[in-house]
XYZ file of C-alpha atoms in Angstrom:
520
model
C -16.940 -80.872 39.897
C -20.312 -79.446 38.925
C -21.880 -79.565 35.488
C -21.562 -75.754 35.326
C -17.800 -75.961 35.971
C -17.381 -78.677 33.360
C -19.304 -76.638 30.782
C -17.266 -73.513 31.524
C -13.976 -75.382 31.107
C -15.222 -76.848 27.835
C -16.090 -73.358 26.610
C -12.660 -72.059 27.626
C -10.936 -74.807 25.663
C -13.198 -74.219 22.678
C -12.705 -70.453 22.631
C -8.941 -70.626 23.315
C -8.212 -71.836 19.811
C -9.176 -68.452 18.363
C -8.066 -66.267 21.266
C -5.234 -64.708 19.279
C -3.950 -64.476 15.731
C -5.549 -66.485 12.943
C -6.682 -70.055 13.647
C -4.188 -72.577 12.282
C -2.103 -69.808 10.664
C 1.227 -71.647 10.883
C -0.075 -74.936 9.510
C -2.322 -73.347 6.899
C 0.540 -71.424 5.326
C 3.282 -74.004 5.885
C 5.444 -71.527 7.760
C 7.660 -73.921 9.691
C 10.460 -76.230 8.673
C 10.716 -79.744 10.094
C 13.286 -78.442 12.602
C 10.893 -75.718 13.780
C 8.032 -78.201 14.170
C 10.251 -80.517 16.214
C 11.438 -77.613 18.380
C 7.835 -76.541 19.039
C 6.868 -80.045 20.125
C 9.891 -80.234 22.441
C 8.879 -76.978 24.182
C 5.975 -78.484 26.107
C 8.059 -79.727 29.021
C 9.807 -76.348 29.308
C 6.537 -74.404 29.152
C 5.155 -76.404 32.060
C 7.674 -74.682 34.329
C 7.115 -71.116 33.092
C 4.706 -68.340 33.944
C 5.206 -65.979 31.002
C 6.712 -65.872 27.522
C 7.895 -62.667 25.847
C 7.301 -62.784 22.105
C 8.731 -60.071 19.901
C 10.741 -58.986 16.882
C 13.414 -56.491 15.931
C 11.880 -53.243 14.657
C 13.469 -51.121 11.885
C 15.668 -49.461 14.542
C 16.953 -52.804 15.810
C 15.045 -52.676 19.102
C 13.149 -55.666 20.480
C 9.402 -54.966 20.516
C 7.450 -57.591 22.430
C 4.277 -58.760 24.083
C 4.333 -60.783 27.299
C 1.978 -63.756 27.121
C 0.811 -66.185 29.721
C 1.968 -69.705 28.960
C -1.593 -70.706 28.021
C -1.814 -67.856 25.514
C 1.613 -68.730 24.117
C 0.527 -72.284 23.363
C -2.225 -70.845 21.180
C 0.147 -68.293 19.628
C 2.429 -71.102 18.490
C -0.360 -72.317 16.199
C -2.123 -69.072 15.353
C 0.452 -66.313 15.601
C -0.247 -63.049 17.455
C -1.875 -59.853 16.258
C 0.496 -56.871 16.448
C 0.037 -53.162 15.921
C 2.231 -51.636 13.199
C 3.408 -48.937 15.627
C 7.007 -50.235 15.642
C 7.114 -49.739 11.872
C 5.833 -46.154 11.786
C 7.513 -44.446 14.769
C 10.959 -42.902 14.378
C 13.645 -43.092 17.079
C 11.900 -40.422 19.169
C 8.442 -41.991 18.820
C 7.294 -39.410 16.305
C 5.029 -40.749 13.557
C 7.320 -40.886 10.546
C 5.079 -42.878 8.188
C 1.584 -41.680 7.295
C -0.366 -44.864 7.989
C -3.698 -43.174 7.187
C -2.628 -42.636 3.574
C -3.573 -45.396 1.092
C -1.178 -48.280 1.537
C 0.200 -46.551 4.605
C 2.060 -44.228 2.250
C 4.500 -47.013 1.323
C 2.397 -49.423 -0.729
C 1.247 -51.907 1.932
C -2.576 -52.072 1.996
C -2.655 -53.777 5.401
C -0.816 -50.812 6.907
C -3.625 -48.403 5.977
C -5.297 -47.100 9.108
C -2.743 -48.899 11.321
C -4.152 -52.359 10.615
C -2.694 -55.320 12.503
C -0.255 -57.862 11.145
C 0.749 -61.238 12.583
C 3.935 -62.403 14.243
C 4.766 -66.098 14.504
C 7.182 -67.306 17.213
C 10.231 -69.071 15.810
C 10.615 -72.019 18.224
C 14.281 -72.396 17.281
C 14.997 -69.096 19.064
C 13.203 -69.973 22.304
C 15.162 -69.191 25.481
C 14.405 -69.134 29.193
C 15.570 -65.873 30.779
C 17.675 -66.762 33.835
C 17.270 -63.458 35.694
C 13.562 -62.558 35.753
C 11.402 -62.474 38.874
C 8.883 -64.888 37.334
C 9.954 -67.854 35.210
C 9.872 -66.310 31.728
C 10.561 -67.510 28.211
C 11.819 -65.271 25.386
C 11.380 -65.934 21.689
C 11.903 -64.069 18.427
C 8.973 -64.036 16.023
C 8.737 -63.562 12.269
C 6.393 -60.904 10.890
C 3.740 -61.896 8.333
C 0.895 -60.412 6.362
C -2.458 -62.148 6.727
C -1.928 -64.126 3.533
C 1.058 -65.812 5.192
C 3.776 -64.015 3.210
C 6.697 -62.368 5.051
C 5.865 -58.794 6.000
C 7.558 -56.369 3.554
C 8.905 -54.401 6.550
C 10.489 -57.406 8.277
C 14.222 -56.885 8.830
C 14.728 -60.548 9.719
C 13.181 -61.595 6.412
C 15.667 -59.344 4.586
C 18.612 -61.163 6.164
C 17.011 -64.560 5.533
C 16.759 -63.760 1.827
C 20.427 -62.821 1.591
C 21.538 -65.920 3.476
C 19.459 -67.995 1.055
C 21.123 -66.171 -1.840
C 24.551 -67.130 -0.477
C 23.389 -70.705 0.090
C 22.398 -70.848 -3.576
C 26.093 -70.395 -4.347
C 27.056 -73.080 -1.825
C 28.180 -70.487 0.709
C 27.324 -69.856 4.342
C 27.680 -66.381 5.861
C 29.921 -66.511 8.952
C 29.897 -63.603 11.403
C 31.861 -62.721 14.530
C 30.443 -59.998 16.765
C 32.789 -57.461 18.401
C 30.718 -54.927 20.307
C 31.784 -51.934 22.382
C 29.301 -50.468 24.843
C 29.103 -48.441 28.048
C 28.095 -49.271 31.571
C 27.476 -46.408 34.012
C 26.110 -46.267 37.532
C 22.553 -44.985 37.906
C 22.466 -41.875 40.065
C 19.676 -42.189 42.616
C 19.298 -45.876 41.785
C 16.957 -46.247 44.754
C 14.209 -44.899 42.485
C 14.414 -48.082 40.464
C 15.406 -48.942 36.874
C 13.732 -46.878 34.212
C 12.888 -43.951 36.513
C 12.933 -40.703 34.534
C 13.305 -37.095 35.599
C 10.722 -36.101 33.006
C 8.480 -38.134 30.740
C 8.499 -37.836 26.988
C 5.883 -37.537 24.271
C 5.403 -38.212 20.590
C 8.619 -36.951 19.036
C 10.202 -35.939 22.341
C 12.101 -38.525 24.338
C 11.918 -38.452 28.120
C 14.972 -37.296 30.017
C 17.744 -39.923 29.862
C 18.842 -41.533 33.106
C 21.230 -39.554 35.288
C 24.414 -41.586 35.627
C 27.895 -41.557 37.083
C 31.057 -43.067 35.550
C 32.157 -46.337 37.114
C 35.871 -45.528 36.741
C 38.210 -42.892 35.324
C 38.960 -44.770 32.100
C 41.877 -44.293 29.702
C 43.942 -47.257 30.780
C 43.269 -49.606 27.876
C 42.750 -53.273 28.884
C 43.689 -52.513 32.495
C 42.959 -55.654 34.483
C 42.008 -53.634 37.556
C 39.233 -51.834 35.657
C 37.849 -55.117 34.350
C 37.988 -56.651 37.815
C 36.183 -53.624 39.243
C 33.221 -54.388 36.982
C 33.043 -58.132 37.556
C 30.060 -57.692 39.892
C 28.198 -56.745 36.681
C 30.126 -58.751 34.121
C 29.814 -62.055 35.987
C 25.999 -62.262 36.144
C 25.733 -60.917 32.601
C 28.273 -63.377 31.201
C 26.614 -66.259 33.022
C 23.212 -65.261 31.682
C 24.512 -65.001 28.115
C 26.068 -68.444 28.324
C 22.904 -69.938 29.830
C 21.019 -68.410 26.911
C 23.329 -70.183 24.465
C 25.249 -67.130 23.255
C 28.910 -68.018 22.499
C 30.606 -65.280 24.517
C 34.394 -65.370 23.944
C 36.049 -62.399 25.597
C 35.411 -59.414 27.827
C 37.770 -56.460 28.007
C 37.819 -52.884 29.227
C 38.251 -50.374 26.429
C 39.503 -46.790 26.705
C 36.451 -44.874 27.914
C 35.276 -44.898 31.543
C 33.227 -48.083 31.882
C 33.548 -48.885 28.182
C 33.457 -52.653 27.653
C 33.989 -54.826 24.623
C 32.309 -58.225 24.311
C 33.231 -60.588 21.505
C 31.401 -63.743 20.425
C 32.559 -66.858 18.586
C 31.653 -67.136 14.885
C 28.024 -67.914 14.073
C 25.967 -68.164 10.912
C 24.454 -64.868 9.817
C 20.893 -65.269 11.109
C 22.036 -66.677 14.458
C 24.482 -63.787 14.854
C 21.790 -61.174 14.253
C 19.418 -62.928 16.673
C 22.250 -63.076 19.220
C 22.927 -59.349 18.917
C 19.257 -58.540 19.490
C 19.215 -60.763 22.581
C 22.581 -59.552 23.920
C 21.660 -55.861 23.886
C 18.273 -56.574 25.449
C 19.693 -58.752 28.214
C 22.617 -56.418 28.980
C 20.303 -53.463 29.545
C 17.909 -55.466 31.725
C 20.529 -57.120 33.937
C 22.516 -53.909 34.443
C 19.328 -52.039 35.397
C 18.518 -54.689 37.992
C 21.967 -54.093 39.480
C 21.622 -50.312 39.685
C 23.545 -49.560 36.486
C 22.758 -48.417 32.966
C 23.955 -50.165 29.810
C 23.980 -48.083 26.647
C 24.876 -48.986 23.070
C 24.734 -45.355 21.928
C 27.942 -44.596 19.990
C 29.019 -41.412 21.811
C 27.045 -40.386 24.924
C 27.114 -36.754 26.035
C 29.202 -37.551 29.089
C 32.485 -35.895 29.920
C 35.485 -37.362 28.068
C 33.675 -40.464 26.854
C 35.227 -42.195 23.823
C 33.033 -43.436 20.939
C 31.984 -47.089 20.741
C 31.885 -49.142 17.564
C 30.467 -52.442 16.405
C 33.183 -54.104 14.332
C 31.705 -56.778 12.114
C 33.983 -59.740 11.378
C 32.784 -61.743 8.402
C 33.677 -64.426 5.913
C 32.029 -66.989 3.666
C 32.254 -70.743 4.177
C 32.251 -73.102 1.201
C 29.914 -75.819 2.479
C 30.684 -78.387 -0.230
C 34.455 -78.067 0.106
C 34.233 -77.626 3.914
C 36.618 -74.683 3.841
C 36.818 -70.961 4.452
C 36.137 -69.455 1.030
C 38.296 -66.402 1.797
C 41.537 -68.415 2.161
C 43.506 -68.309 -1.120
C 43.786 -71.553 -3.039
C 47.004 -72.612 -4.767
C 47.351 -70.575 -7.926
C 45.312 -67.606 -6.656
C 48.015 -64.975 -6.714
C 50.657 -66.678 -4.608
C 50.905 -64.430 -1.543
C 47.466 -62.881 -2.032
C 45.760 -61.835 1.185
C 42.414 -63.258 0.058
C 40.982 -65.719 -2.417
C 39.297 -64.486 -5.570
C 35.951 -64.719 -3.768
C 37.369 -62.796 -0.818
C 38.703 -60.053 -3.087
C 35.356 -59.798 -4.852
C 33.586 -59.582 -1.503
C 35.833 -56.731 -0.308
C 35.397 -54.911 -3.612
C 31.626 -55.114 -3.191
C 31.834 -53.723 0.340
C 33.916 -50.796 -0.923
C 31.783 -50.067 -3.980
C 28.620 -49.969 -1.878
C 30.116 -48.372 1.244
C 28.166 -45.133 0.858
C 24.922 -46.918 -0.190
C 25.028 -49.179 2.869
C 26.339 -46.682 5.461
C 22.810 -46.097 6.778
C 22.495 -49.752 7.766
C 25.820 -49.599 9.622
C 25.264 -46.168 11.220
C 21.523 -45.447 11.466
C 21.540 -42.544 13.966
C 22.530 -38.876 14.013
C 24.919 -39.662 16.840
C 26.767 -42.519 15.133
C 28.427 -40.151 12.655
C 30.235 -38.376 15.510
C 32.507 -41.424 15.532
C 33.747 -40.664 12.028
C 35.214 -37.299 13.040
C 38.923 -36.954 12.268
C 39.793 -36.655 15.975
C 38.926 -40.343 16.363
C 41.705 -41.922 14.298
C 40.626 -45.533 14.904
C 37.284 -44.913 13.204
C 37.113 -44.987 9.401
C 36.156 -41.940 7.364
C 37.358 -43.053 3.896
C 36.396 -45.883 1.552
C 39.628 -47.878 1.735
C 40.848 -51.326 2.698
C 44.051 -52.436 4.328
C 45.780 -55.320 6.089
C 45.755 -55.061 9.869
C 45.191 -51.290 9.872
C 42.546 -50.267 12.387
C 41.987 -46.905 10.721
C 40.674 -48.474 7.514
C 37.038 -49.123 6.679
C 37.791 -52.745 5.716
C 40.571 -54.538 7.578
C 41.847 -57.953 6.498
C 42.877 -60.353 9.242
C 44.868 -63.475 8.388
C 46.256 -64.297 4.976
C 47.747 -67.180 2.988
C 47.430 -70.456 4.859
C 45.460 -68.946 7.732
C 42.179 -70.823 8.144
C 40.722 -67.971 10.174
C 41.194 -65.392 7.395
C 38.332 -62.917 7.306
C 37.507 -59.233 6.875
C 36.386 -56.723 9.449
C 34.130 -53.759 8.676
C 34.879 -51.063 11.248
C 32.180 -48.546 10.361
C 29.230 -49.824 12.408
C 27.789 -48.357 15.589
C 26.646 -50.731 18.353
C 22.957 -49.795 18.179
C 22.578 -50.657 14.463
C 19.760 -52.974 13.385
C 21.648 -56.306 13.287
C 19.503 -57.816 10.537
C 19.915 -54.879 8.172
C 23.593 -54.360 9.003
C 24.455 -57.982 8.246
C 22.131 -58.253 5.260
C 23.576 -55.131 3.635
C 27.135 -56.395 4.101
C 26.295 -59.765 2.607
C 24.397 -58.217 -0.317
C 27.278 -55.861 -1.143
C 29.870 -58.616 -0.852
C 27.934 -61.063 -2.992
C 27.419 -58.362 -5.615
C 31.192 -57.920 -5.769
C 31.709 -61.670 -6.170
C 29.010 -62.081 -8.819
C 30.358 -59.175 -10.888
C 34.001 -60.234 -10.524
C 35.040 -56.935 -8.922
C 38.491 -56.303 -7.456
C 39.251 -53.806 -4.679
C 42.355 -52.027 -5.974
C 45.491 -51.299 -3.988
C 45.717 -51.523 -0.215
C 45.708 -48.120 1.449
C 48.885 -46.917 3.129
C 47.089 -43.994 4.792
C 43.520 -44.962 5.779
C 42.559 -41.310 6.190
C 44.120 -39.977 2.971
C 42.050 -36.995 1.763
C 42.339 -38.220 -1.820
C 40.274 -41.331 -1.043
C 36.493 -41.283 -1.383
C 34.780 -40.122 1.804
C 32.086 -41.961 3.709
C 28.833 -40.060 4.357
C 29.484 -37.307 6.892
C 26.094 -37.391 8.559
C 22.764 -39.179 8.662
C 21.195 -36.993 5.970
C 23.941 -37.904 3.475
C 23.607 -41.585 4.319
C 19.831 -41.529 3.808
C 20.244 -39.833 0.433
C 22.783 -42.446 -0.655
C 20.474 -45.273 0.417
C 17.472 -43.750 -1.366
C 19.406 -43.563 -4.633
C 20.843 -47.063 -4.386
C 19.684 -49.870 -6.656
C 21.368 -52.344 -4.321
C 19.378 -51.017 -1.352
C 16.141 -51.226 -3.338
C 16.845 -54.825 -4.351
C 17.908 -55.685 -0.814
C 14.941 -54.173 1.018
C 12.138 -53.982 -1.508
C 10.503 -50.636 -2.204
C 8.147 -50.596 0.833
C 10.949 -51.043 3.377
C 13.282 -48.690 1.507
C 10.552 -46.020 1.573
C 9.721 -46.771 5.212
C 13.320 -46.388 6.376
C 13.763 -43.211 4.364
C 10.649 -41.649 5.886
C 11.597 -42.662 9.429
C 15.087 -41.240 9.012
C 13.864 -38.040 7.355
C 11.676 -37.541 10.411
C 14.647 -38.076 12.735
C 16.866 -35.692 10.738
C 14.127 -33.057 10.592
C 13.533 -33.112 14.344
C 17.267 -32.769 14.956
C 17.424 -29.875 12.490
C 14.586 -28.093 14.264
C 16.427 -28.454 17.563
C 19.691 -27.139 16.051
C 17.862 -24.115 14.634
C 17.137 -23.054 18.204
C 20.186 -24.352 20.074
C 22.838 -23.569 17.481
C 25.309 -25.868 15.694
C 27.409 -28.496 17.456
C 31.182 -28.510 17.356
C 33.231 -31.202 15.558
C 32.647 -34.574 17.163
C 30.424 -33.018 19.832
C 27.359 -34.873 21.041
C 24.407 -32.563 21.546
C 21.858 -32.661 24.357
C 19.266 -33.682 21.745
C 21.258 -36.768 20.808
C 21.834 -37.772 24.415
C 18.130 -37.535 25.172
C 17.202 -39.285 21.921
C 19.464 -42.320 22.211
C 21.181 -42.785 25.589
C 18.274 -44.290 27.491
C 16.558 -46.272 24.747
C 19.677 -47.629 23.121
């Protein structure tokens, strides 16, 4: 080894420490817990066998936005964080600029956003996974978004959920979530062109053409074993990958639509469940594409006779001190009551804030197609019931049942998991803290006398903008950001309708299919 080589290597080591992010950012601001520090130290052996690491975060739309780092760069990023463009915060679903980042404070009161200034993301080592299906050995990790002073970024969805989980913990409660997700798999037409091939590219505010696909079966034989078996060439590698990634997959079943699947996962704590949903959707799309198919979490694709998909959120609270499900009635709490006092308060909060929080459950134009009266298993009224799948809130279990919990049936499968879960928890805790009660169980979940849920995205945005709960949940910058992004989405759809004409009841337009089917 020559002196020149030795000097060059010394320079490389010296310069590497400030190759990305802010030197010593994690340590300087005390961003990690003891568990995170231990997890980071334990990563070294794993990193030695990898070539790349994808580092990213869930944007306001619930999509994973990432950078792919070499392992050497990732080692530095673990200490310093990574500089990121605020693009994911300012583009709407069609990549139109919805937030004026050249205005002072980016138009939403965040000085660092002005002029599209960078922020920092810090990998959370507790979320580190090794993807089992990539061509090169690749790690995958979720990062937390921060301003340069080390505080959580005001537009961070993950930080919103963390705050609500901490709020529950302050009451001695842990948020427990079970994921039940419907989604579609279709066969790519002309798959020889490769995954992601598009008939026409897009632009700012105009999505590219969605993939051309074919149905994988005729559908409309609910839970038919033959249909499930016919998709095992896709389900098997996906299920194996999810399990290798540590996701607690429970069940797989074929739903009504052609190629419509439902995956359910064992109960997890709130933050883990949201992280799992982000990973699941990402992995499903990537594995299916590698196998010549397309996975979509769009609620109702514009494909002949497709049935809408929902994301049913099962949830309860666990009393950590008493080591018990807090929704199970205690002796003296109403005898045959379905839920404990805390459970009743939680349901009452969900009902009171159903309109305010609808945007977090159904964040797209398309998702509201599901609420049309022709789809009787989707809720359209603010009611609760026991074991009635047409109700907004369905109670499962009852006295003496340790698994007692509630299911919110409003959500669409492409919702931002952090905001969906955080809004549910915030509404439920508000009901508990104020001692609310939900009123009588509904006999008819679609009774016209009951309060209606928002009928479309514009109504949901208006309800969120006027909501004190949403403002407290998000903070003003994120509330304003979401409103502006969604106003942009609604406006672009309105402009398209002005030319194409109105859609029929429950009908998915060509605009929606192009906007959501490929990306989501």
